[in-house]
mmCIF file of C-alpha atoms in Angstrom:
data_model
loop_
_atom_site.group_PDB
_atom_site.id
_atom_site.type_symbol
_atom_site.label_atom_id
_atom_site.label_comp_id
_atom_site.label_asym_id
_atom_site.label_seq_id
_atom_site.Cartn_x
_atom_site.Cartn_y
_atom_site.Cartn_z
ATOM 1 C CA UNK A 1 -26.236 -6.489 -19.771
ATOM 2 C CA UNK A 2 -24.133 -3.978 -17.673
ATOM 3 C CA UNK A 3 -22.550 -2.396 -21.137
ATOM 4 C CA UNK A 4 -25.260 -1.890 -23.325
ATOM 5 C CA UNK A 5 -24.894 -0.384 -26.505
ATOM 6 C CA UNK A 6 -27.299 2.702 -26.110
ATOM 7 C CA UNK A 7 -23.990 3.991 -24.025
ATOM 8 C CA UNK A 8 -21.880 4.598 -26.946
ATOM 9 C CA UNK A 9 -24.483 6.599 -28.810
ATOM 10 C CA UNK A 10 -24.939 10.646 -28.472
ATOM 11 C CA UNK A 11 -28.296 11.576 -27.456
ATOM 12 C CA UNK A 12 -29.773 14.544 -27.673
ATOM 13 C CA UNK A 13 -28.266 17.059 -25.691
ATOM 14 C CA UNK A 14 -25.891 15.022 -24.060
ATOM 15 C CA UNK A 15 -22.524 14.123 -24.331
ATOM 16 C CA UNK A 16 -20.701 10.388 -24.918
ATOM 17 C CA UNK A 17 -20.186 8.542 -22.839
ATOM 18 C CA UNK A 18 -17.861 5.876 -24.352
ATOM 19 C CA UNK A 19 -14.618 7.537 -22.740
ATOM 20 C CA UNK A 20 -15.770 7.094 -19.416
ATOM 21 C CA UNK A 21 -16.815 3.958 -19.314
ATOM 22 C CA UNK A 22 -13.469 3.314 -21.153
ATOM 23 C CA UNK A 23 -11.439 4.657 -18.454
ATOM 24 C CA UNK A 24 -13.630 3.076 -15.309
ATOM 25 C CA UNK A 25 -13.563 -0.473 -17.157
ATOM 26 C CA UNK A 26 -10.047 -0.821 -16.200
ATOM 27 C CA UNK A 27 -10.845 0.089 -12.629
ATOM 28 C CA UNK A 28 -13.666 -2.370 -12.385
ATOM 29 C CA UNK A 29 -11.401 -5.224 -13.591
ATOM 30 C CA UNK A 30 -9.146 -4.433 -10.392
ATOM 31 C CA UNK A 31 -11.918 -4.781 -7.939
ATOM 32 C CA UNK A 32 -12.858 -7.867 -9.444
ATOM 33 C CA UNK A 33 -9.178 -9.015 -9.588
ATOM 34 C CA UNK A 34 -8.845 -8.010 -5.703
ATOM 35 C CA UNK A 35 -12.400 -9.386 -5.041
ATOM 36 C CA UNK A 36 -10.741 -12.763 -5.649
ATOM 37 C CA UNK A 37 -7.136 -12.502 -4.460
ATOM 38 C CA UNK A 38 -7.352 -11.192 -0.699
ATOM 39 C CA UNK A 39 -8.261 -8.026 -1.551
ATOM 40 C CA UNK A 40 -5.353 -7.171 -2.935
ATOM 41 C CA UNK A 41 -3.440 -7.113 -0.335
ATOM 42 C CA UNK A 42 -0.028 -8.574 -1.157
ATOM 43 C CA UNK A 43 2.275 -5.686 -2.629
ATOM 44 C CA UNK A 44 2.375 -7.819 -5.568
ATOM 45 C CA UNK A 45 -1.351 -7.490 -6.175
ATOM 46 C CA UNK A 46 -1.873 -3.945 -5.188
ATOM 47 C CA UNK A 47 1.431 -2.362 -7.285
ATOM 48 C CA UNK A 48 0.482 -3.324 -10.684
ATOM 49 C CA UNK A 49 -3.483 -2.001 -9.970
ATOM 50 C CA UNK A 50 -1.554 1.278 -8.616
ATOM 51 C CA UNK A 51 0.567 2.049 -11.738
ATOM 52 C CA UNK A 52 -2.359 1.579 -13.876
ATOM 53 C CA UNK A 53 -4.739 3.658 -11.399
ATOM 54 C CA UNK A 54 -1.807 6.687 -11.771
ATOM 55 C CA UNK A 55 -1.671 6.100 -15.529
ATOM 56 C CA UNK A 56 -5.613 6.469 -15.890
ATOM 57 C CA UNK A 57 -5.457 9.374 -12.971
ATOM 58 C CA UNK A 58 -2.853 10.776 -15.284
ATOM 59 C CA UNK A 59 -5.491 10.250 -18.506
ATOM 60 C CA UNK A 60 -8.259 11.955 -16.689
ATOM 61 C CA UNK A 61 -6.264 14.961 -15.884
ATOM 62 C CA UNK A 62 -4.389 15.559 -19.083
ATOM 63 C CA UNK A 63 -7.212 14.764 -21.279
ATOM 64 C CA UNK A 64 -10.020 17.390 -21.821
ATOM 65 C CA UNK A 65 -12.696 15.219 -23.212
ATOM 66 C CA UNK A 66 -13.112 13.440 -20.054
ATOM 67 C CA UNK A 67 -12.407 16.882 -17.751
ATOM 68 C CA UNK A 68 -14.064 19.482 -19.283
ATOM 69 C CA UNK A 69 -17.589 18.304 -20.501
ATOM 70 C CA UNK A 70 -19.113 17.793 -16.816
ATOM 71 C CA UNK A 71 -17.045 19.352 -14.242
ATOM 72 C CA UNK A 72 -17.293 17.882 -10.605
ATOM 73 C CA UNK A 73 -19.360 18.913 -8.011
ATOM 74 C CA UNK A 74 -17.911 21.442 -5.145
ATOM 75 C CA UNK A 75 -18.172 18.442 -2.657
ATOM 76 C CA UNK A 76 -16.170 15.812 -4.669
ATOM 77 C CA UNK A 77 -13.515 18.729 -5.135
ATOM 78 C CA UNK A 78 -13.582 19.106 -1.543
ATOM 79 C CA UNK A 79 -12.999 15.522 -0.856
ATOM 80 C CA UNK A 80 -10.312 15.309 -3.631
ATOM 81 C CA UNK A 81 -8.304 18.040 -1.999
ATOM 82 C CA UNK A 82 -8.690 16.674 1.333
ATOM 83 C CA UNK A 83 -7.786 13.208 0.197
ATOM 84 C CA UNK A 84 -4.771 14.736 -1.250
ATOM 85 C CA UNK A 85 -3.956 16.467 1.909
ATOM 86 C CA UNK A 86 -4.194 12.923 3.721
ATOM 87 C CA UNK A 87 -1.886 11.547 0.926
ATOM 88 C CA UNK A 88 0.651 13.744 1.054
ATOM 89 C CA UNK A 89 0.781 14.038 5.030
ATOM 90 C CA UNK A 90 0.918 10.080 4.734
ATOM 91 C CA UNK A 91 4.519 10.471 2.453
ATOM 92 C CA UNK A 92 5.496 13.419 4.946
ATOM 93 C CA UNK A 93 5.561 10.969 8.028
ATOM 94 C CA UNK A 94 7.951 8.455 6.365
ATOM 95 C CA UNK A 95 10.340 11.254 7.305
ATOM 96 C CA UNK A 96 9.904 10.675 11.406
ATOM 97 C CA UNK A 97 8.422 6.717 11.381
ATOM 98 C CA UNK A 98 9.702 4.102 13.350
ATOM 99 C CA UNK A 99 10.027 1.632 10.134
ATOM 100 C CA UNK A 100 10.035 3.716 6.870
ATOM 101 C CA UNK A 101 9.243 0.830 4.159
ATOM 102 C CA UNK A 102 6.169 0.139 6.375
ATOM 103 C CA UNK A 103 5.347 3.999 6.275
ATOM 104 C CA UNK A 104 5.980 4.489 2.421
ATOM 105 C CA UNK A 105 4.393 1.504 1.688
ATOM 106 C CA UNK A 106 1.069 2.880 3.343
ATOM 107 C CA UNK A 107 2.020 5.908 1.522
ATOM 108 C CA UNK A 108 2.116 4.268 -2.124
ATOM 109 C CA UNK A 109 -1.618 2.347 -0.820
ATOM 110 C CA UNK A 110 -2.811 6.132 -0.384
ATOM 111 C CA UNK A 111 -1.470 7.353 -3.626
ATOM 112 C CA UNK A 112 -3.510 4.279 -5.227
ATOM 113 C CA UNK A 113 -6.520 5.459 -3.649
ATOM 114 C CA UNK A 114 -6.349 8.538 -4.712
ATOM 115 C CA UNK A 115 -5.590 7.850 -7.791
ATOM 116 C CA UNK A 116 -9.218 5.680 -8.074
ATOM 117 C CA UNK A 117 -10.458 8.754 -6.788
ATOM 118 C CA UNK A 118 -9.283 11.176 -9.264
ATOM 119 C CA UNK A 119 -10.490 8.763 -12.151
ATOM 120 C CA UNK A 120 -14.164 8.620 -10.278
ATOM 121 C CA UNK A 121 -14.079 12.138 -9.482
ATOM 122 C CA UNK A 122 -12.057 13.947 -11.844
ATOM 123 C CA UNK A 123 -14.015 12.355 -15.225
ATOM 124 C CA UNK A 124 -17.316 13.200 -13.187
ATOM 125 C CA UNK A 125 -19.017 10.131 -15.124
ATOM 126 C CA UNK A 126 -22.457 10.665 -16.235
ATOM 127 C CA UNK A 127 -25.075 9.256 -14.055
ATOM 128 C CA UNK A 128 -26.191 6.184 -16.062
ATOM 129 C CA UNK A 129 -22.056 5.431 -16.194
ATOM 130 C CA UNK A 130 -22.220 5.858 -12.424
ATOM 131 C CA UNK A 131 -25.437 3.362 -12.141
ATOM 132 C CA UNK A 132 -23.419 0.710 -14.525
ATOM 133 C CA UNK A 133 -20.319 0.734 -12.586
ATOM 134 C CA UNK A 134 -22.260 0.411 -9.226
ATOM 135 C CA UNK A 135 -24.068 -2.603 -10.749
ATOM 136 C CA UNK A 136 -21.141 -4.096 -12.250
ATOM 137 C CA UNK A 137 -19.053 -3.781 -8.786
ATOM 138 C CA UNK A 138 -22.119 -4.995 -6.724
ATOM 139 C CA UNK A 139 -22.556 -7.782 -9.237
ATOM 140 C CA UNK A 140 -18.545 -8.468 -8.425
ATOM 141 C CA UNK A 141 -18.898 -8.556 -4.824
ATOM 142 C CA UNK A 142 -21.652 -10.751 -4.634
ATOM 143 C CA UNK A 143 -20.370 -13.334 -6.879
ATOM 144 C CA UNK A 144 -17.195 -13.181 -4.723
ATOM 145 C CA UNK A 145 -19.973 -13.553 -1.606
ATOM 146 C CA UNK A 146 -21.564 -16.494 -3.173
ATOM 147 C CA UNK A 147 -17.877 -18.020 -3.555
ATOM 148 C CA UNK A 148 -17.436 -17.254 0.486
ATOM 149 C CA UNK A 149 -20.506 -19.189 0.996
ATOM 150 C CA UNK A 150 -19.648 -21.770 -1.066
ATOM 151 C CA UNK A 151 -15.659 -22.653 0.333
ATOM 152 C CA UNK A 152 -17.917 -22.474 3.817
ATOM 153 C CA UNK A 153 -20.185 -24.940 2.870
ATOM 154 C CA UNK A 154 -17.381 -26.799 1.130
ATOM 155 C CA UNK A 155 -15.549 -26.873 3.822
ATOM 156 C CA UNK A 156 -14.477 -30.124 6.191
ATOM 157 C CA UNK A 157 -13.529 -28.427 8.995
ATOM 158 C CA UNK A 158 -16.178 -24.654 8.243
ATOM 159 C CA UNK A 159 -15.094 -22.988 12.098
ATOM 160 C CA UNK A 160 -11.063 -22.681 10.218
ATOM 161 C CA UNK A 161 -13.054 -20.269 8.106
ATOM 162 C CA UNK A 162 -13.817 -18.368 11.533
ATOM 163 C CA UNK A 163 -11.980 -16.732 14.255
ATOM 164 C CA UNK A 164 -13.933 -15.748 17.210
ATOM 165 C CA UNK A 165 -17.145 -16.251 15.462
ATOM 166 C CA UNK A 166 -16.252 -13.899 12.554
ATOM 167 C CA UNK A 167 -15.629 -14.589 9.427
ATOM 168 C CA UNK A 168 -11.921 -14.765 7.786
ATOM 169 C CA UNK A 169 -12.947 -16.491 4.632
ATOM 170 C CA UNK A 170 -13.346 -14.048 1.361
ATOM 171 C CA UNK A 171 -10.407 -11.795 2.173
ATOM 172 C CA UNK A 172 -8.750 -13.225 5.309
ATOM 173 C CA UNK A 173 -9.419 -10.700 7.466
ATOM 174 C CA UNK A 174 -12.470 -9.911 9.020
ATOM 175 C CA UNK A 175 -12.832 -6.320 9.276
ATOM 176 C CA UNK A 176 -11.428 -6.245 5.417
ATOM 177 C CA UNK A 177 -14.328 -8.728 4.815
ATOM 178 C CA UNK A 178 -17.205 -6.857 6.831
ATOM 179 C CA UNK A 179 -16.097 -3.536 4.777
ATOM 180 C CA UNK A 180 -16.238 -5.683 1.582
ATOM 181 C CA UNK A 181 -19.583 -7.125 1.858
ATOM 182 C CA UNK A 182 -21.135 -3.858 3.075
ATOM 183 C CA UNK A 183 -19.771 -1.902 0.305
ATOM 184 C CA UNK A 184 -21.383 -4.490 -1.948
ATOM 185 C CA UNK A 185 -24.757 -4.203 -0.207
ATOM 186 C CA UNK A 186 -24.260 -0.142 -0.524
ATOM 187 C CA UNK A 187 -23.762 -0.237 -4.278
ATOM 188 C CA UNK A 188 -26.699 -2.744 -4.728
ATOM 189 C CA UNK A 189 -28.469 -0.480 -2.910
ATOM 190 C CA UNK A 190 -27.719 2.099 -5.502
ATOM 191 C CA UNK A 191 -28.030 0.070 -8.212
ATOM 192 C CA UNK A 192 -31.332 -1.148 -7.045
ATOM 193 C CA UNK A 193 -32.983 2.526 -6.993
ATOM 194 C CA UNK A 194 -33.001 2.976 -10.825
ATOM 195 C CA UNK A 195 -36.226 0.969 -12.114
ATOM 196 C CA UNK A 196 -33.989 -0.592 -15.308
ATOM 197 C CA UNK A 197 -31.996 -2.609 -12.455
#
């Protein structure tokens, strides 16, 4: 069971963890919504998942429980602040691009990144919160993997699932889907190098 209840205890000399896993939950019901809607791709997937992201972005940063207790590391700082950078060089070229809704659009896609980054980053989860949201996700993308296989083997006519020999089932678009299922093998990966997994 990916939340068991050994989470929501204090141990000795350590801290709860009940807040984090309160605040990724919400995130890990977005993948899994995205898993199984195109990745999320239609602006009227993606906005709703972006105004929560920025509300729990906004929870992380403006609450201390979640901040203060284990700070992040110098190299997720780092990669905050230069994800940052990116964002707001992303809103600064609206000003000069050829089609403006098409540049703020990618714009408000970066802010929702970055916004999932400050909740992963910012809150600096504990590692066992880490291991259970890397086990949940991988658990997430393979059931959406099994589904692929499934519509392929469902399928009268499997090759309209295929362009060019690659695969456009799962997300619709193949480079979308090779990222997808890699970044599900990653995080089983992970998951897989704790001996309770």
């Amino acid at each position: 069971m990916l939340l068991r209840m050994d989470w929501f205890r204090d141990e000795p000399g350590t801290r709860a963890v009940a807040p984090h896993v309160l605040v990724l939950m919400p995130l890990g019901a977005l993948v899994a919504w995205w898993a199984f809607d195109e990745g999320g791709y239609q602006p009227v997937d993606w906005q709703p998942g972006a105004v929560l992201a920025l509300l729990l972005a906004a929870l992380v940063v403006c609450t201390p429980t979640l901040r203060v207790a284990r700070r992040p590391t110098r190299r997720g700082l780092v990669a905050l602040g230069a994800f940052a950078l990116y964002t707001a060089w992303s809103y600064a070229s609206v000003g000069w691009a050829g089609s403006t809704g098409t540049a703020l659009e990618g714009s408000h896609r970066c802010a929702l990144l970055l916004a999932a980054m400050v909740v992963t980053c910012g809150a600096a989860p504990p590692p066992k919160v880490l291991w259970g949201a890397a086990t949940f996700v991988a658990g997430v993308i393979g059931l959406a993997a099994l589904v692929t296989l499934r519509r392929i083997d469902a399928a009268d006519a499997a090759l309209g699932l295929f362009l060019d020999g690659r695969l456009l089932a799962g997300l619709g678009y193949f480079n979308a889907d090779a990222a997808f299922f890699t970044t599900g093998a990653l995080l089983a990966c992970v998951a897989a190098s704790q001996r309770r997994t």
